[in-house]
Tab-separated table of C-alpha atoms in Angstrom:
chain	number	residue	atom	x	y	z
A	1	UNK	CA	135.296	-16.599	13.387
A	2	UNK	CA	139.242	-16.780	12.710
A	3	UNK	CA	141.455	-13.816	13.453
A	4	UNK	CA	145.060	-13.957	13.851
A	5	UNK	CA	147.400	-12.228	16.636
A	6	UNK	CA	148.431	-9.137	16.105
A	7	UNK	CA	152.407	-9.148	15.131
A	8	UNK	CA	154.579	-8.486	17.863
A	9	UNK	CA	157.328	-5.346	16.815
A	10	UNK	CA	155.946	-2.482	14.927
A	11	UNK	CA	156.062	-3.470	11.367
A	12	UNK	CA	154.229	-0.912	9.975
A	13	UNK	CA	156.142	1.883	11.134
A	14	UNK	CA	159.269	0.201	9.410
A	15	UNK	CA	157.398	0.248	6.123
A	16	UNK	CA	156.365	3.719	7.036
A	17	UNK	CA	160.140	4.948	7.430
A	18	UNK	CA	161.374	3.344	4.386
A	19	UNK	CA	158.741	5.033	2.800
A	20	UNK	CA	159.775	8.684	3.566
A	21	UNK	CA	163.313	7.767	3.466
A	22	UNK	CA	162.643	6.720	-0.281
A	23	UNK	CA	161.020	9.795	-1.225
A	24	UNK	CA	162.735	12.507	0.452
A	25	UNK	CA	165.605	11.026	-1.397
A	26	UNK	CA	163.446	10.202	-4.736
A	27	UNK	CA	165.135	6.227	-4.360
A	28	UNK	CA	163.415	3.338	-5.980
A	29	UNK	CA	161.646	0.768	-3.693
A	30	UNK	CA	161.278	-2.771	-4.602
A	31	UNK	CA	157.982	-4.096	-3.020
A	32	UNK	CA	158.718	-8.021	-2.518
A	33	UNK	CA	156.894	-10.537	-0.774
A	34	UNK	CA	158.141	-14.098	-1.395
A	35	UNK	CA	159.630	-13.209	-5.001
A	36	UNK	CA	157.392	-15.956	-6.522
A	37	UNK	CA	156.419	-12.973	-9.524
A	38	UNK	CA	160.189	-11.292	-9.414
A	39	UNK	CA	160.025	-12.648	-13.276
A	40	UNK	CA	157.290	-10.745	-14.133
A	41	UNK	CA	156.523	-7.314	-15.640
A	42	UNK	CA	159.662	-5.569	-16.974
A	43	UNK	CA	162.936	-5.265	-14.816
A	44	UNK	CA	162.684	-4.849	-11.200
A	45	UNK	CA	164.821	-2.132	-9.626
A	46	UNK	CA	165.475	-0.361	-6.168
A	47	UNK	CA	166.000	-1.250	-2.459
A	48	UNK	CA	164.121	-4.271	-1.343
A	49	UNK	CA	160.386	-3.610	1.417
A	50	UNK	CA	160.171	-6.890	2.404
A	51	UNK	CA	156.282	-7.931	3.191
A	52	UNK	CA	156.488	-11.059	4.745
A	53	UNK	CA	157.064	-10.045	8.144
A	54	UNK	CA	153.653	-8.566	8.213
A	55	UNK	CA	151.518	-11.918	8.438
A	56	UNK	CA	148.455	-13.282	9.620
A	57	UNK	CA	144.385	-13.676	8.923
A	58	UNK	CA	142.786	-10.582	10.294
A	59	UNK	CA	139.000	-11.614	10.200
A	60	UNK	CA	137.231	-14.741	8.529
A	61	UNK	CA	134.047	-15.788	9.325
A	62	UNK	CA	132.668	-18.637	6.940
A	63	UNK	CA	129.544	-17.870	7.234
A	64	UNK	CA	130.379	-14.087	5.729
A	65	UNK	CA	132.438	-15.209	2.570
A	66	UNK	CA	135.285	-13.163	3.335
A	67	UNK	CA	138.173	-13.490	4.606
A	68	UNK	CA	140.781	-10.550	5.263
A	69	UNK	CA	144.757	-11.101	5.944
A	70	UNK	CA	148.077	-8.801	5.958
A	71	UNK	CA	149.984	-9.008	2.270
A	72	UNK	CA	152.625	-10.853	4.098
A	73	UNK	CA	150.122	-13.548	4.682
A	74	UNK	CA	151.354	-17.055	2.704
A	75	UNK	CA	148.647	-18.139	-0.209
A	76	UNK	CA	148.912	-21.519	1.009
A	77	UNK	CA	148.156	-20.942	4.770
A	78	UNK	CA	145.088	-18.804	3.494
A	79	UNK	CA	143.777	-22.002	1.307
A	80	UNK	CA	144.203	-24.050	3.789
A	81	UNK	CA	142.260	-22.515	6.185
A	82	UNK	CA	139.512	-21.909	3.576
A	83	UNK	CA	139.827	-25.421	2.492
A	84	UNK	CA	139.294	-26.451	6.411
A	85	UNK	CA	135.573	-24.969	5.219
A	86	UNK	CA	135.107	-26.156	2.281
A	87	UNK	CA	135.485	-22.714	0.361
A	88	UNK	CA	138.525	-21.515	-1.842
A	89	UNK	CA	139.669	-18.536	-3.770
A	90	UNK	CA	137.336	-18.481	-6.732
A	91	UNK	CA	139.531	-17.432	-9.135
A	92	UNK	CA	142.777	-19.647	-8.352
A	93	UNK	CA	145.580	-17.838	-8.240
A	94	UNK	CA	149.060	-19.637	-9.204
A	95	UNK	CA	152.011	-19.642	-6.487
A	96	UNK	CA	154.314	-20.185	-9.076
A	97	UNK	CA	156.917	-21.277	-6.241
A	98	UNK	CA	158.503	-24.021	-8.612
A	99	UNK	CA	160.283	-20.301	-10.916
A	100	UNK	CA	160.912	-18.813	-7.909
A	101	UNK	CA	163.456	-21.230	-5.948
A	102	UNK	CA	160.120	-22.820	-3.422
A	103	UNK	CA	159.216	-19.295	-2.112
A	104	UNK	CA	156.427	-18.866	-1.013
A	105	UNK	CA	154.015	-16.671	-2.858
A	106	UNK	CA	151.586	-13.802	-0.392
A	107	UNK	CA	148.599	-12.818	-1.049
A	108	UNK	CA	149.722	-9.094	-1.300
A	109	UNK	CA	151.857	-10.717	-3.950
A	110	UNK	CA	148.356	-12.130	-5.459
A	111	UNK	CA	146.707	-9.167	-5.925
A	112	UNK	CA	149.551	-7.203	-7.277
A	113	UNK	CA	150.702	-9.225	-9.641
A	114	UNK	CA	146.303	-9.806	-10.942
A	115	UNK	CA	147.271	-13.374	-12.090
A	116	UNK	CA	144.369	-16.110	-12.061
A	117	UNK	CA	144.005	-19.741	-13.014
A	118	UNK	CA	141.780	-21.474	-15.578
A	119	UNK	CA	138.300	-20.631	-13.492
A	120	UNK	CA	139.335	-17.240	-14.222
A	121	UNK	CA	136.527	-16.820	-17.014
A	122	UNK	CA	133.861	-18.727	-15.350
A	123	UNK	CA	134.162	-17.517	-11.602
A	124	UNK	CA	135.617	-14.185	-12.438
A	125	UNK	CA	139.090	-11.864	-11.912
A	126	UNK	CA	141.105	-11.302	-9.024
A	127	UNK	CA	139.570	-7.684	-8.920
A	128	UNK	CA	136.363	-8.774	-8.498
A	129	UNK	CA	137.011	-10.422	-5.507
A	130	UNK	CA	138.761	-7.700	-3.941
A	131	UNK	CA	136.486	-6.205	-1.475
A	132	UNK	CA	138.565	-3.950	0.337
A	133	UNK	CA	142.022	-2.701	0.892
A	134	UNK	CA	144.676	-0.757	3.128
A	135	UNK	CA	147.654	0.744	1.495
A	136	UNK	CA	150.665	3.179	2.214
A	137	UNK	CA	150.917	5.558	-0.152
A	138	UNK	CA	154.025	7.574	-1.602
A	139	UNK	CA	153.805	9.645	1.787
A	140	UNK	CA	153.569	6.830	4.311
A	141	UNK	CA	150.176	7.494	4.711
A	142	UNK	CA	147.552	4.882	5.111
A	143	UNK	CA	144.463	4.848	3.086
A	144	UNK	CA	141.875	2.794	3.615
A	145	UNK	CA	139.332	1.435	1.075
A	146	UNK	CA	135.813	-0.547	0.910
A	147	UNK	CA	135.322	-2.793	3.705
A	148	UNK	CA	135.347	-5.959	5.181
A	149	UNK	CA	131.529	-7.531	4.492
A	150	UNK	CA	130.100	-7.877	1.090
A	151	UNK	CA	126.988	-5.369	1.840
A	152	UNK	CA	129.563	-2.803	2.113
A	153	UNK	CA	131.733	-1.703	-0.648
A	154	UNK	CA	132.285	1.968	-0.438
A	155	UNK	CA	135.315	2.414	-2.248
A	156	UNK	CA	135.256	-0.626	-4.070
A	157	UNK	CA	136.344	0.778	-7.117
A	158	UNK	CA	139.936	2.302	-5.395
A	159	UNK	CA	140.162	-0.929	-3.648
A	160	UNK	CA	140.297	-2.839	-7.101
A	161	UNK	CA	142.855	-0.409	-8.579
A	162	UNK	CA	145.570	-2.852	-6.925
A	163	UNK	CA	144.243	-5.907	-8.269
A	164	UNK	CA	147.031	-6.194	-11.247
A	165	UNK	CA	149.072	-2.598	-10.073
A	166	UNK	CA	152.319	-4.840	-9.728
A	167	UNK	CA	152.943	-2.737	-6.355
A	168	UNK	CA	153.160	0.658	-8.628
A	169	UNK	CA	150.757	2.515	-7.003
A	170	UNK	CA	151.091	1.662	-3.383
A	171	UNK	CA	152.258	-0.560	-0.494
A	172	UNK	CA	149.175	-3.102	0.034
A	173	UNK	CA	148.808	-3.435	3.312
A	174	UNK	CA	145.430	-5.763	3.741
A	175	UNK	CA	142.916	-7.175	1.716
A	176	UNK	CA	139.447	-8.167	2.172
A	177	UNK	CA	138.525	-10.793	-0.572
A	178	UNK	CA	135.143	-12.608	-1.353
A	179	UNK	CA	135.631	-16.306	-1.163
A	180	UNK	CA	133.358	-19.326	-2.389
A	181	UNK	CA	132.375	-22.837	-1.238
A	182	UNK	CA	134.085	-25.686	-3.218
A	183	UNK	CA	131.661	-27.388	-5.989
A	184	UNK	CA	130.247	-30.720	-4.725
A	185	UNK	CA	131.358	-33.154	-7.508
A	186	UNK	CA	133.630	-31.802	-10.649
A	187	UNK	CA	134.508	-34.184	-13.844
A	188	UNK	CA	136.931	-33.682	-16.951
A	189	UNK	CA	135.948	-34.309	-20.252
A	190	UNK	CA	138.405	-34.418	-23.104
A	191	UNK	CA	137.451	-34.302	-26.938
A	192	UNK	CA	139.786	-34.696	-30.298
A	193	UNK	CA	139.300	-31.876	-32.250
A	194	UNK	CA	140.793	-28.942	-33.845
A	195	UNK	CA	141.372	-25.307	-32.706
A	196	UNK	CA	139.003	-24.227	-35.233
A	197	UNK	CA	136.584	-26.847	-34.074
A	198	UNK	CA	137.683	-25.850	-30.108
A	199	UNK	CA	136.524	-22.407	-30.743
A	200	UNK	CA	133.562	-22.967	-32.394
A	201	UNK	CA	132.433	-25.767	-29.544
A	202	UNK	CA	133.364	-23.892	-26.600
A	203	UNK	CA	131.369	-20.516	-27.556
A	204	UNK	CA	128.358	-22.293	-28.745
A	205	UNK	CA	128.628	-24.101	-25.498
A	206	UNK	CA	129.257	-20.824	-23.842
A	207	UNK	CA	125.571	-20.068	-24.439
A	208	UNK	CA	123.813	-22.314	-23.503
A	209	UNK	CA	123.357	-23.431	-19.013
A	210	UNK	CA	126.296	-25.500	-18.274
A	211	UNK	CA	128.726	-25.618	-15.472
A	212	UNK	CA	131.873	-25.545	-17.480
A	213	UNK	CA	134.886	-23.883	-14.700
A	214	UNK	CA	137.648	-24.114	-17.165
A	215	UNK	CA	138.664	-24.890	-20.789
A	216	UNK	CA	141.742	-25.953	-22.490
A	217	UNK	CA	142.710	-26.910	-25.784
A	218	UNK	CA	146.438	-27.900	-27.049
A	219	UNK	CA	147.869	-30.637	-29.344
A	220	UNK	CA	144.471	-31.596	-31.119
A	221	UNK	CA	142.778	-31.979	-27.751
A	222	UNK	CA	139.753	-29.655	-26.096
A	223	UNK	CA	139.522	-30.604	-22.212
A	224	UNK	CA	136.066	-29.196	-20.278
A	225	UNK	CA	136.196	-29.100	-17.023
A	226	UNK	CA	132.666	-28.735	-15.352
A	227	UNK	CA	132.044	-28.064	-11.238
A	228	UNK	CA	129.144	-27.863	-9.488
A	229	UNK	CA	125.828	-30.170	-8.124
A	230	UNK	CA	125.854	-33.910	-9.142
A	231	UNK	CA	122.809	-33.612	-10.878
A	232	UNK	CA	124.247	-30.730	-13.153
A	233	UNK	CA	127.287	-32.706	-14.327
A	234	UNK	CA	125.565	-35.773	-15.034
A	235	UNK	CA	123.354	-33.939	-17.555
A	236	UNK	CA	125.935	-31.353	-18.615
A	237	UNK	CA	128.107	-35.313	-19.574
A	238	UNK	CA	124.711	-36.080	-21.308
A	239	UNK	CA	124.508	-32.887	-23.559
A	240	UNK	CA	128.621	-32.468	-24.165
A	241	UNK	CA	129.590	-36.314	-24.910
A	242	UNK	CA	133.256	-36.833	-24.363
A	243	UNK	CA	135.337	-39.002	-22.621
A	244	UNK	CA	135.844	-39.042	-18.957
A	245	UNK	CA	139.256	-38.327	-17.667
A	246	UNK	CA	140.612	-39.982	-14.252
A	247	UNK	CA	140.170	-37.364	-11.270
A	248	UNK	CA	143.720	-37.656	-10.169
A	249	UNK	CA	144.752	-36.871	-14.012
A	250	UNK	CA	142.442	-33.991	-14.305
A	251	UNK	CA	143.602	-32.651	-10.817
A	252	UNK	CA	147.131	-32.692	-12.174
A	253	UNK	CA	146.060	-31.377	-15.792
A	254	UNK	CA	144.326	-28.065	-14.048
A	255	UNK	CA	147.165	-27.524	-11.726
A	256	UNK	CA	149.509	-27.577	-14.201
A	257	UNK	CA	148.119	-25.051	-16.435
A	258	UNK	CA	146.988	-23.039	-13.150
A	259	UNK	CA	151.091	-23.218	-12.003
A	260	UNK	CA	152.623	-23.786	-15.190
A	261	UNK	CA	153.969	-27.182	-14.349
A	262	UNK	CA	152.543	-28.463	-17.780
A	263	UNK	CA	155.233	-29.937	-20.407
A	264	UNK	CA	153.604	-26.913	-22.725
A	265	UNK	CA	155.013	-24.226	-19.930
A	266	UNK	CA	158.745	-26.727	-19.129
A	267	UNK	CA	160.881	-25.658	-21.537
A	268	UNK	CA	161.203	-22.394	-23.503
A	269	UNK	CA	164.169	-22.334	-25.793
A	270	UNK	CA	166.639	-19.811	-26.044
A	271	UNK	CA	165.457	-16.859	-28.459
A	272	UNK	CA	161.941	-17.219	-27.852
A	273	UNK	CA	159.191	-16.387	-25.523
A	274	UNK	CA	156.535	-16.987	-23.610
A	275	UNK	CA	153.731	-14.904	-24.592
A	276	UNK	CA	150.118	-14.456	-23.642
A	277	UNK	CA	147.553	-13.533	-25.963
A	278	UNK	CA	144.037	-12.346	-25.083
A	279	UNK	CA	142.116	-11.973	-27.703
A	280	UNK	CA	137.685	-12.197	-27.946
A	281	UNK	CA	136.969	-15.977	-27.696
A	282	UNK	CA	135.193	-16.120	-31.542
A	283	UNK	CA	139.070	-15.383	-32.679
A	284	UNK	CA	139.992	-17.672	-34.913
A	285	UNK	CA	143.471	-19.462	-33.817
A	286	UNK	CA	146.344	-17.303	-35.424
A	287	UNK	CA	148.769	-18.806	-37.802
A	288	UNK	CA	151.295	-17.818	-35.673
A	289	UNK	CA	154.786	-19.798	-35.814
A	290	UNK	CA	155.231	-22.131	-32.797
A	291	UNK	CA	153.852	-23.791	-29.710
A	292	UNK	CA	149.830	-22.974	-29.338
A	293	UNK	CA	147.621	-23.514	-26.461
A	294	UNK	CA	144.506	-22.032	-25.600
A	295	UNK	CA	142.618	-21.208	-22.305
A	296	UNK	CA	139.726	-19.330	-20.414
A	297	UNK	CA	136.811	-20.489	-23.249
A	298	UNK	CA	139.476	-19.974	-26.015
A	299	UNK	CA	140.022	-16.288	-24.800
A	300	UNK	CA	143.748	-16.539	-23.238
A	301	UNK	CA	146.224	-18.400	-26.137
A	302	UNK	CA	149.671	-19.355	-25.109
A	303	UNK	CA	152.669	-19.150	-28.031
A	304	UNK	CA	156.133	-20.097	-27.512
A	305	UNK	CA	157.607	-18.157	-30.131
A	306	UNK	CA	160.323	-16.854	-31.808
A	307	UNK	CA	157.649	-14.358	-34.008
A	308	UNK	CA	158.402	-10.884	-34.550
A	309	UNK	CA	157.216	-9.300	-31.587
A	310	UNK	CA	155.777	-6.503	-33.219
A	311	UNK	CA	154.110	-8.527	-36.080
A	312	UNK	CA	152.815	-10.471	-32.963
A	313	UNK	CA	150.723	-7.781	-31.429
A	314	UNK	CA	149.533	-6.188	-34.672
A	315	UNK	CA	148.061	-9.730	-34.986
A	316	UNK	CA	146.627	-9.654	-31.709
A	317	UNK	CA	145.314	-6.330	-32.138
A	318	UNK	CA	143.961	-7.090	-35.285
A	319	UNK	CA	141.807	-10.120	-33.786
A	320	UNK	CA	140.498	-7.082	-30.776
A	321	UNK	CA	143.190	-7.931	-28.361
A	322	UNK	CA	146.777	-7.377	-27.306
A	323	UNK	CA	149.985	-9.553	-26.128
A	324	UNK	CA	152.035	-9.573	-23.197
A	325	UNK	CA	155.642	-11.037	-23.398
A	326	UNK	CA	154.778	-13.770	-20.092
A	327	UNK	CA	157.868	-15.143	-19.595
A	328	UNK	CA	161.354	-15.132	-21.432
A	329	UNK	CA	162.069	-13.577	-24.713
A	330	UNK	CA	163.877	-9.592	-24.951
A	331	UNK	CA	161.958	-7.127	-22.661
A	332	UNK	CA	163.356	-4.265	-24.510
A	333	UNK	CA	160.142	-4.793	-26.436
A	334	UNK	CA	158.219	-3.889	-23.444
A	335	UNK	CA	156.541	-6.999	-21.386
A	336	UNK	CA	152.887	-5.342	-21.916
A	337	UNK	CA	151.188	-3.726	-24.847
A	338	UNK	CA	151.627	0.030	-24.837
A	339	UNK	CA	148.940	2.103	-23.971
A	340	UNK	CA	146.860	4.016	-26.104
A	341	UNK	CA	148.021	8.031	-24.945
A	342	UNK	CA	144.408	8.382	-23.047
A	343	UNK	CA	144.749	5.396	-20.854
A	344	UNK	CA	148.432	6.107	-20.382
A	345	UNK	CA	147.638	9.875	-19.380
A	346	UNK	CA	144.871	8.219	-16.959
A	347	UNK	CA	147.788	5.562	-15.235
A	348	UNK	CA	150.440	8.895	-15.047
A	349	UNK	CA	147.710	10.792	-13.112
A	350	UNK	CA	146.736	7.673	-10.634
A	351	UNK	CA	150.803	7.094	-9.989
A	352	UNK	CA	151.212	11.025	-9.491
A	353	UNK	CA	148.410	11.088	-6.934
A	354	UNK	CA	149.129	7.679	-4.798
A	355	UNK	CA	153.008	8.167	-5.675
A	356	UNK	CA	154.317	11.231	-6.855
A	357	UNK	CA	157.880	10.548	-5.913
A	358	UNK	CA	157.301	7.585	-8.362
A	359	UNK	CA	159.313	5.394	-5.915
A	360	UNK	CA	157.132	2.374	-5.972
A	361	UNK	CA	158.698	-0.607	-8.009
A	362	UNK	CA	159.228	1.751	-10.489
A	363	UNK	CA	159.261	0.969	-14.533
A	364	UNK	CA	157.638	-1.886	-13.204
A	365	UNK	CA	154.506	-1.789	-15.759
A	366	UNK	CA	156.634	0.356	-18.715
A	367	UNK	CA	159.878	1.169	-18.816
A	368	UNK	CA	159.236	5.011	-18.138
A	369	UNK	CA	156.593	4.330	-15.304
């Protein structure tokens, strides 16, 4: 078993005070760990709660699949130790440090901002990961959800209610997460085709028993990535066909869709956007003006576009889905999709009961949030 020491100074009783301070006097709080997501969501405001001073691996026994750590906690000390053990973070989570001037991203910063890589779809979301977590609310007062092993979750649900918040609904203190071991061989395949053909392949391939951990299609070209026993790849390579790509190429490929280091992601030009499209895999591929790439079994689609924004979503709305402005582009559209008034009256009533002074980065999420 791993477990840190405890930080010298009482850090927690500065977060408390700025806390209070901030809503006795109703004053925006910025919630910022190493800055790595500052970019996303919609415009952040208010005086800076700095996380990073609050460090360190709690608890992690290997042999339990979880590991827990303060928010401060760097993402790349934490895969480092898990990759000491041959495990990882299932659902690989970008650091993005390259758009944020080589910060360093936290994992408090992780399971704010919700954001995953391409195993997303095959392993599974941030959220359900999350096993347990300990927050300050709007009052400075700690709360304390699920726990620390995976037979006991009471409270599971709250705890997963930060997974993707953006720091809106409390100051994450501590998170248990679920971790996995690494897959014993993995391979790349890559196929010419078109995104018509990509999306038909990759959901008839969806049904049937192979280990596929990530999909990508752009420029004509579908790439499979599969992960798992030896045995399993060299039939899945039997059944799929393809052509092999060389490990360190694939390596590179994957990270740089997981971090956004990819030529696609380089270069927006001025007046457009980045946007991200999640739509039901079947979709067909829109005829949208611009850049296209698609991810997560043809369910995530990247456009670099200049497209109305509004004639944008209704697309993506009309295909079951919805379209968040990633990077670039005018935010006075609003970086997410607006919420139909049920769900919205839902998120008001979570915000007014962990943060009624609605100091937390607020208008974070929507501009009147």
């Amino acid at each position: 078993m791993e477990r840190s020491r405890i930080p010298e100074g009482n850090v927690l009783d500065t977060f408390r005070s700025q806390i209070t301070t901030a809503t006795a006097q109703r004053t925006p709080l910025r919630i910022r760990g190493g800055g790595t997501k500052d970019w996303y969501g919609q415009a952040v405001t208010g005086d800076v709660l700095d996380t990073r001073a609050y460090t360190g691996i709690i608890e992690y026994d290997p042999a339990e699949l979880v590991i827990t750590a303060r928010c401060g906690t760097p993402l790349a000390e934490i895969e480092q130790v898990l990759a000491s053990h041959q495990q990882m973070l299932p659902f690989e989570p970008p650091h993005f440090a390259h758009l944020a001037g080589s910060q360093r991203a936290t994992i408090g910063g992780v399971v704010a901002a919700g954001l995953a890589g391409p195993r997303r779809p095959f392993a599974g979301a941030v959220r359900d990961f999350v096993l347990g977590a300990s927050i300050f609310d709007g009052h400075g007062q700690r709360l304390n959800f699920g726990g620390r092993v995976m037979k006991n979750v009471a409270g599971y649900d709250v705890a997963r209610l930060m997974a993707g918040s953006l720091g809106t609904l409390g100051l994450i203190l501590e998170v248990s997460i679920k971790v996995l071991p690494v897959s014993v061989a993995e391979t790349t395949l890559k196929f010419d085709c078109s995104a018509s053909d990509a999306v038909r392949k990759i959901n008839e391939w969806a049904g049937r028993p192979l280990p596929i951990s990530a999909t990508a299609w752009r420029n004509g070209v579908m790439a499979i990535r599969l992960s798992g026993a030896e045995a399993a790849i060299k039939s899945a390579r039997s059944t799929l066909g393809g052509e092999a790509v060389d490990a360190v190429e694939a390596t590179r490929f994957w990270d740089g869709l997981r971090e956004q280091t990819d030529p696609y992601f380089a270069d927006i030009p001025d007046g457009c956007g980045l946007w991200r499209i999640a739509v039901p895999p079947i979709a067909e591929p829109a005829m949208l003006q611009g850049q296209r790439l698609m991810e997560w079994g043809c369910a995530q689609r990247w456009w670099v576009t200049d497209a109305d924004p509004h004639q944008l979503r209704a697309s993506a709305r009309q295909a079951g889905g919805h379209a968040t402005l990633f990077r670039g582009g005018d935010k006075r559209v609003g970086v997410f999709t607006p919420l139909a008034p049920p769900l919205m009256a839902i998120h008001r009533r979570l915000k007014q009961t962990f943060d009624p002074a609605n100091i937390f980065n607020r208008g974070r999420l929507y501009p009147d949030f």
